[in-house]
mmCIF file of C-alpha atoms in Angstrom:
data_model
loop_
_atom_site.group_PDB
_atom_site.id
_atom_site.type_symbol
_atom_site.label_atom_id
_atom_site.label_comp_id
_atom_site.label_asym_id
_atom_site.label_seq_id
_atom_site.Cartn_x
_atom_site.Cartn_y
_atom_site.Cartn_z
ATOM 1 C CA UNK A 95 9.269 62.264 77.145
ATOM 2 C CA UNK A 96 11.491 63.629 74.431
ATOM 3 C CA UNK A 97 12.337 60.464 73.492
ATOM 4 C CA UNK A 98 8.273 59.482 72.920
ATOM 5 C CA UNK A 99 7.782 62.846 71.450
ATOM 6 C CA UNK A 100 10.584 62.104 68.948
ATOM 7 C CA UNK A 101 9.412 58.339 68.459
ATOM 8 C CA UNK A 102 6.069 59.648 67.363
ATOM 9 C CA UNK A 103 7.254 62.497 65.272
ATOM 10 C CA UNK A 104 9.291 59.896 63.077
ATOM 11 C CA UNK A 105 6.314 57.689 62.601
ATOM 12 C CA UNK A 106 4.249 60.525 61.300
ATOM 13 C CA UNK A 107 7.316 61.577 59.206
ATOM 14 C CA UNK A 108 7.436 58.336 57.836
ATOM 15 C CA UNK A 109 3.958 57.881 57.160
ATOM 16 C CA UNK A 110 3.900 60.972 55.064
ATOM 17 C CA UNK A 111 6.677 60.069 52.740
ATOM 18 C CA UNK A 112 6.495 56.289 52.426
ATOM 19 C CA UNK A 113 8.862 53.863 50.859
ATOM 20 C CA UNK A 114 9.334 53.507 46.904
ATOM 21 C CA UNK A 115 6.750 51.587 45.792
ATOM 22 C CA UNK A 116 7.091 48.191 45.444
ATOM 23 C CA UNK A 117 9.929 48.150 47.876
ATOM 24 C CA UNK A 118 8.997 45.523 50.510
ATOM 25 C CA UNK A 119 8.936 45.714 54.179
ATOM 26 C CA UNK A 120 11.259 43.862 56.281
ATOM 27 C CA UNK A 121 10.804 45.285 59.433
ATOM 28 C CA UNK A 122 7.732 44.590 61.440
ATOM 29 C CA UNK A 123 8.213 45.495 64.749
ATOM 30 C CA UNK A 124 8.446 48.882 66.343
ATOM 31 C CA UNK A 125 10.983 52.080 65.435
ATOM 32 C CA UNK A 126 12.092 54.379 67.629
ATOM 33 C CA UNK A 127 14.055 57.794 67.991
ATOM 34 C CA UNK A 128 15.778 59.128 70.363
ATOM 35 C CA UNK A 129 18.260 62.331 71.024
ATOM 36 C CA UNK A 130 21.895 61.340 71.488
ATOM 37 C CA UNK A 131 24.963 63.579 72.701
ATOM 38 C CA UNK A 132 28.198 62.501 72.261
ATOM 39 C CA UNK A 133 31.559 63.908 73.188
ATOM 40 C CA UNK A 134 34.539 64.054 70.627
ATOM 41 C CA UNK A 135 38.034 63.622 71.744
ATOM 42 C CA UNK A 136 38.593 67.390 72.110
ATOM 43 C CA UNK A 137 35.434 68.116 74.215
ATOM 44 C CA UNK A 138 33.220 69.496 71.372
ATOM 45 C CA UNK A 139 29.535 68.504 72.022
ATOM 46 C CA UNK A 140 28.093 66.640 69.089
ATOM 47 C CA UNK A 141 24.084 66.396 68.609
ATOM 48 C CA UNK A 142 22.546 63.567 67.329
ATOM 49 C CA UNK A 143 19.340 60.960 66.979
ATOM 50 C CA UNK A 144 19.213 57.559 66.850
ATOM 51 C CA UNK A 145 16.944 55.776 65.089
ATOM 52 C CA UNK A 146 16.302 52.104 66.457
ATOM 53 C CA UNK A 147 15.158 49.214 64.125
ATOM 54 C CA UNK A 148 13.529 46.387 65.038
ATOM 55 C CA UNK A 149 15.942 43.407 65.372
ATOM 56 C CA UNK A 150 18.804 45.281 63.320
ATOM 57 C CA UNK A 151 20.803 43.793 60.845
ATOM 58 C CA UNK A 152 23.615 46.752 61.306
ATOM 59 C CA UNK A 153 23.824 50.281 62.653
ATOM 60 C CA UNK A 154 24.234 52.677 59.726
ATOM 61 C CA UNK A 155 26.424 56.114 60.751
ATOM 62 C CA UNK A 156 24.864 58.928 58.806
ATOM 63 C CA UNK A 157 26.962 61.998 57.557
ATOM 64 C CA UNK A 158 25.914 64.923 56.251
ATOM 65 C CA UNK A 159 27.187 67.522 53.367
ATOM 66 C CA UNK A 160 28.851 70.835 53.964
ATOM 67 C CA UNK A 161 26.078 73.538 55.320
ATOM 68 C CA UNK A 162 23.888 70.902 56.259
ATOM 69 C CA UNK A 163 22.912 68.906 59.333
ATOM 70 C CA UNK A 164 21.887 65.647 60.616
ATOM 71 C CA UNK A 165 18.168 66.230 59.157
ATOM 72 C CA UNK A 166 19.899 65.684 55.798
ATOM 73 C CA UNK A 167 18.146 61.926 57.091
ATOM 74 C CA UNK A 168 15.258 62.863 58.756
ATOM 75 C CA UNK A 169 13.133 61.375 56.015
ATOM 76 C CA UNK A 170 15.685 58.799 55.439
ATOM 77 C CA UNK A 171 16.508 57.283 58.815
ATOM 78 C CA UNK A 172 13.120 55.827 59.088
ATOM 79 C CA UNK A 173 12.638 54.274 55.942
ATOM 80 C CA UNK A 174 16.175 52.717 56.548
ATOM 81 C CA UNK A 175 14.498 51.304 60.291
ATOM 82 C CA UNK A 176 11.562 49.783 57.900
ATOM 83 C CA UNK A 177 14.198 48.035 56.210
ATOM 84 C CA UNK A 178 15.851 46.496 59.299
ATOM 85 C CA UNK A 179 18.944 49.038 59.712
ATOM 86 C CA UNK A 180 19.284 51.188 62.843
ATOM 87 C CA UNK A 181 20.877 54.466 62.421
ATOM 88 C CA UNK A 182 22.736 57.391 63.883
ATOM 89 C CA UNK A 183 22.894 60.755 62.326
ATOM 90 C CA UNK A 184 24.798 63.434 63.671
ATOM 91 C CA UNK A 185 25.813 67.262 63.541
ATOM 92 C CA UNK A 186 28.961 67.491 62.428
ATOM 93 C CA UNK A 187 30.998 70.955 63.291
ATOM 94 C CA UNK A 188 31.569 71.621 59.722
ATOM 95 C CA UNK A 189 27.702 72.016 58.801
ATOM 96 C CA UNK A 190 25.104 74.893 58.340
ATOM 97 C CA UNK A 191 21.337 75.678 58.143
ATOM 98 C CA UNK A 192 20.588 73.147 55.102
ATOM 99 C CA UNK A 193 17.154 71.001 56.216
ATOM 100 C CA UNK A 194 17.279 72.501 59.507
ATOM 101 C CA UNK A 195 19.392 74.009 61.986
ATOM 102 C CA UNK A 196 22.892 72.324 63.542
ATOM 103 C CA UNK A 197 23.038 72.077 66.723
ATOM 104 C CA UNK A 198 26.524 71.006 67.110
ATOM 105 C CA UNK A 199 27.646 74.554 65.050
ATOM 106 C CA UNK A 200 25.390 76.385 67.359
ATOM 107 C CA UNK A 201 26.921 75.178 70.540
ATOM 108 C CA UNK A 202 29.850 75.625 69.061
ATOM 109 C CA UNK A 203 29.590 79.106 67.709
ATOM 110 C CA UNK A 204 30.673 78.563 64.439
ATOM 111 C CA UNK A 205 31.386 76.092 61.467
ATOM 112 C CA UNK A 206 34.607 74.319 61.613
ATOM 113 C CA UNK A 207 37.008 72.981 58.543
ATOM 114 C CA UNK A 208 36.130 69.438 57.122
ATOM 115 C CA UNK A 209 39.472 68.109 58.777
ATOM 116 C CA UNK A 210 38.093 69.192 62.236
ATOM 117 C CA UNK A 211 34.604 67.693 61.748
ATOM 118 C CA UNK A 212 36.470 64.023 61.581
ATOM 119 C CA UNK A 213 36.813 64.481 65.118
ATOM 120 C CA UNK A 214 32.881 63.873 65.328
ATOM 121 C CA UNK A 215 32.777 60.972 63.014
ATOM 122 C CA UNK A 216 35.521 59.030 65.385
ATOM 123 C CA UNK A 217 33.117 60.115 68.197
ATOM 124 C CA UNK A 218 29.968 58.381 66.516
ATOM 125 C CA UNK A 219 32.307 55.469 65.903
ATOM 126 C CA UNK A 220 33.112 55.079 69.028
ATOM 127 C CA UNK A 221 29.678 55.171 70.105
ATOM 128 C CA UNK A 222 28.770 52.625 67.574
ATOM 129 C CA UNK A 223 31.405 50.248 68.560
ATOM 130 C CA UNK A 224 29.597 50.184 72.133
ATOM 131 C CA UNK A 225 26.135 49.023 70.314
ATOM 132 C CA UNK A 226 27.707 45.745 69.303
ATOM 133 C CA UNK A 227 26.006 45.800 65.655
ATOM 134 C CA UNK A 228 28.120 45.685 62.335
ATOM 135 C CA UNK A 229 29.012 49.222 61.611
ATOM 136 C CA UNK A 230 28.147 50.781 58.026
ATOM 137 C CA UNK A 231 29.553 54.064 57.160
ATOM 138 C CA UNK A 232 27.653 56.521 55.501
ATOM 139 C CA UNK A 233 28.630 59.645 53.641
ATOM 140 C CA UNK A 234 27.672 62.953 51.873
ATOM 141 C CA UNK A 235 30.154 65.216 50.245
ATOM 142 C CA UNK A 236 32.824 65.947 52.625
ATOM 143 C CA UNK A 237 31.900 63.581 54.797
ATOM 144 C CA UNK A 238 31.469 61.130 51.699
ATOM 145 C CA UNK A 239 35.555 61.621 51.457
ATOM 146 C CA UNK A 240 35.926 61.348 55.466
ATOM 147 C CA UNK A 241 34.760 58.071 55.687
ATOM 148 C CA UNK A 242 37.635 56.628 53.981
ATOM 149 C CA UNK A 243 40.247 57.445 56.329
ATOM 150 C CA UNK A 244 37.458 56.531 59.095
ATOM 151 C CA UNK A 245 37.351 52.798 57.746
ATOM 152 C CA UNK A 246 40.941 52.697 56.867
ATOM 153 C CA UNK A 247 41.939 52.849 60.594
ATOM 154 C CA UNK A 248 39.646 50.383 61.385
ATOM 155 C CA UNK A 249 40.257 47.367 59.436
ATOM 156 C CA UNK A 250 37.839 44.977 59.992
ATOM 157 C CA UNK A 251 35.841 46.782 61.909
ATOM 158 C CA UNK A 252 33.571 48.345 59.074
ATOM 159 C CA UNK A 253 30.713 46.435 57.160
ATOM 160 C CA UNK A 254 30.415 48.405 54.403
ATOM 161 C CA UNK A 255 30.728 51.970 52.925
ATOM 162 C CA UNK A 256 28.155 54.460 51.118
ATOM 163 C CA UNK A 257 29.759 57.312 49.394
ATOM 164 C CA UNK A 258 27.469 60.054 47.945
ATOM 165 C CA UNK A 259 29.519 62.134 45.776
ATOM 166 C CA UNK A 260 32.802 61.858 47.235
ATOM 167 C CA UNK A 261 35.997 63.602 46.224
ATOM 168 C CA UNK A 262 39.126 65.070 47.151
ATOM 169 C CA UNK A 263 37.549 67.324 49.605
ATOM 170 C CA UNK A 264 40.456 67.282 52.195
ATOM 171 C CA UNK A 265 43.629 69.349 52.333
ATOM 172 C CA UNK A 266 46.283 67.119 51.323
ATOM 173 C CA UNK A 267 45.810 66.261 47.881
ATOM 174 C CA UNK A 268 45.072 62.614 46.820
ATOM 175 C CA UNK A 269 44.417 61.998 50.833
ATOM 176 C CA UNK A 270 40.677 59.809 49.852
ATOM 177 C CA UNK A 271 42.344 57.883 47.251
ATOM 178 C CA UNK A 272 45.277 56.835 49.612
ATOM 179 C CA UNK A 273 43.192 56.039 52.391
ATOM 180 C CA UNK A 274 40.529 54.211 49.995
ATOM 181 C CA UNK A 275 43.701 52.094 48.953
ATOM 182 C CA UNK A 276 43.341 50.581 52.390
ATOM 183 C CA UNK A 277 39.974 50.047 52.442
ATOM 184 C CA UNK A 278 38.606 45.991 51.557
ATOM 185 C CA UNK A 279 35.218 46.725 53.183
ATOM 186 C CA UNK A 280 32.583 46.515 50.776
ATOM 187 C CA UNK A 281 31.932 50.142 49.257
ATOM 188 C CA UNK A 282 28.932 51.768 47.138
ATOM 189 C CA UNK A 283 29.430 54.946 45.188
ATOM 190 C CA UNK A 284 27.210 57.361 43.449
ATOM 191 C CA UNK A 285 27.056 61.066 42.470
ATOM 192 C CA UNK A 286 24.972 63.806 40.426
ATOM 193 C CA UNK A 287 24.817 63.363 36.689
ATOM 194 C CA UNK A 288 27.628 65.047 36.445
ATOM 195 C CA UNK A 289 31.312 64.248 34.744
ATOM 196 C CA UNK A 290 33.551 65.456 36.924
ATOM 197 C CA UNK A 291 31.805 63.666 40.192
ATOM 198 C CA UNK A 292 31.187 60.137 38.180
ATOM 199 C CA UNK A 293 35.133 60.528 37.804
ATOM 200 C CA UNK A 294 36.076 61.259 41.216
ATOM 201 C CA UNK A 295 33.739 58.534 42.839
ATOM 202 C CA UNK A 296 35.328 56.388 39.941
ATOM 203 C CA UNK A 297 38.822 57.200 41.102
ATOM 204 C CA UNK A 298 38.387 56.650 44.578
ATOM 205 C CA UNK A 299 36.326 53.335 44.344
ATOM 206 C CA UNK A 300 39.166 52.117 42.019
ATOM 207 C CA UNK A 301 41.951 52.545 44.614
ATOM 208 C CA UNK A 302 40.173 50.203 47.285
ATOM 209 C CA UNK A 303 41.451 46.491 46.974
ATOM 210 C CA UNK A 304 37.939 45.601 48.091
ATOM 211 C CA UNK A 305 36.439 42.473 46.147
ATOM 212 C CA UNK A 306 32.658 44.364 46.627
ATOM 213 C CA UNK A 307 32.541 47.375 44.611
ATOM 214 C CA UNK A 308 29.550 49.499 43.001
ATOM 215 C CA UNK A 309 29.235 52.593 41.543
ATOM 216 C CA UNK A 310 25.604 53.612 40.387
ATOM 217 C CA UNK A 311 25.573 56.100 37.736
ATOM 218 C CA UNK A 312 21.617 57.460 37.686
ATOM 219 C CA UNK A 313 20.179 57.124 34.512
ATOM 220 C CA UNK A 314 17.599 59.913 35.698
ATOM 221 C CA UNK A 315 17.936 62.595 37.808
ATOM 222 C CA UNK A 316 20.912 62.732 40.252
ATOM 223 C CA UNK A 317 21.968 65.349 42.592
ATOM 224 C CA UNK A 318 24.679 66.010 44.748
ATOM 225 C CA UNK A 319 25.148 63.786 47.818
ATOM 226 C CA UNK A 320 22.846 62.019 49.727
ATOM 227 C CA UNK A 321 19.839 64.625 48.670
ATOM 228 C CA UNK A 322 19.899 62.233 45.541
ATOM 229 C CA UNK A 323 17.732 59.841 47.669
ATOM 230 C CA UNK A 324 14.991 62.519 48.478
ATOM 231 C CA UNK A 325 12.175 63.040 45.765
ATOM 232 C CA UNK A 326 11.881 66.683 46.762
ATOM 233 C CA UNK A 327 15.219 67.347 45.567
ATOM 234 C CA UNK A 328 15.361 64.734 42.949
ATOM 235 C CA UNK A 329 12.150 63.817 41.902
ATOM 236 C CA UNK A 330 13.320 61.617 38.365
ATOM 237 C CA UNK A 331 15.952 59.756 40.500
ATOM 238 C CA UNK A 332 15.217 59.249 43.816
ATOM 239 C CA UNK A 333 13.398 56.276 43.425
ATOM 240 C CA UNK A 334 15.797 54.329 41.268
ATOM 241 C CA UNK A 335 18.797 55.401 43.786
ATOM 242 C CA UNK A 336 17.294 54.356 46.749
ATOM 243 C CA UNK A 337 16.491 51.117 45.413
ATOM 244 C CA UNK A 338 20.275 50.690 44.392
ATOM 245 C CA UNK A 339 21.167 51.746 47.721
ATOM 246 C CA UNK A 340 18.890 49.195 49.802
ATOM 247 C CA UNK A 341 20.045 46.540 46.995
ATOM 248 C CA UNK A 342 23.917 46.895 48.008
ATOM 249 C CA UNK A 343 22.700 47.333 51.890
ATOM 250 C CA UNK A 344 20.809 43.426 51.483
ATOM 251 C CA UNK A 345 24.016 42.337 49.760
ATOM 252 C CA UNK A 346 26.227 42.634 52.332
ATOM 253 C CA UNK A 347 24.357 42.345 55.541
ATOM 254 C CA UNK A 348 22.597 39.193 53.867
ATOM 255 C CA UNK A 349 23.557 35.845 56.142
#
């Protein structure tokens, strides 16, 4: 019953917030969503939502920014599914009330550090491996930093990375760039219209030996993290950013 209600709510949400104009509908089958509870290596329960596309091309792991929650992707997950990408969005233990409540933080009783939240990403990755689909990592702000060490520890097991406003947000200086230096998978980075953010993303991207690297610099709008894809947060630039994102996904999953 819970899964059916979640699926109905998801379809209603997708109908109220259509894709950017002109984008083709690739997924012709049903879309569903269901709650998922993961358990991190240290025993912490991690709340999530699995959105299933019909005949998915890949599974996208969606990680949110600081003070946020899985519902940073509540509008984006159905759009990804309509384009043929299943996704898992989770409440990391470093989060808060942006976009709604964070169930993992609520169960834990407090928000934890970015480093501790890495365990939640590991749990999501372990779960994703069981789904037998190509895995794509997607991070926002601090989690856009965390996906680089995650990918570096799983060579050949990550199809691509999308990092929205990545930076050296971890305790050890230069740790993200050093991890990126071990990542050969295709990488997409973008940021707000902010010189410091653009430079930080460029430095991390340059460290990678990947042969397929894209830095999208917005001409219009542009805000921090994955919020840059939401019209409510970035009315002038969300459509352009979404199309750049989908073009990258199409390239790495083609064939």
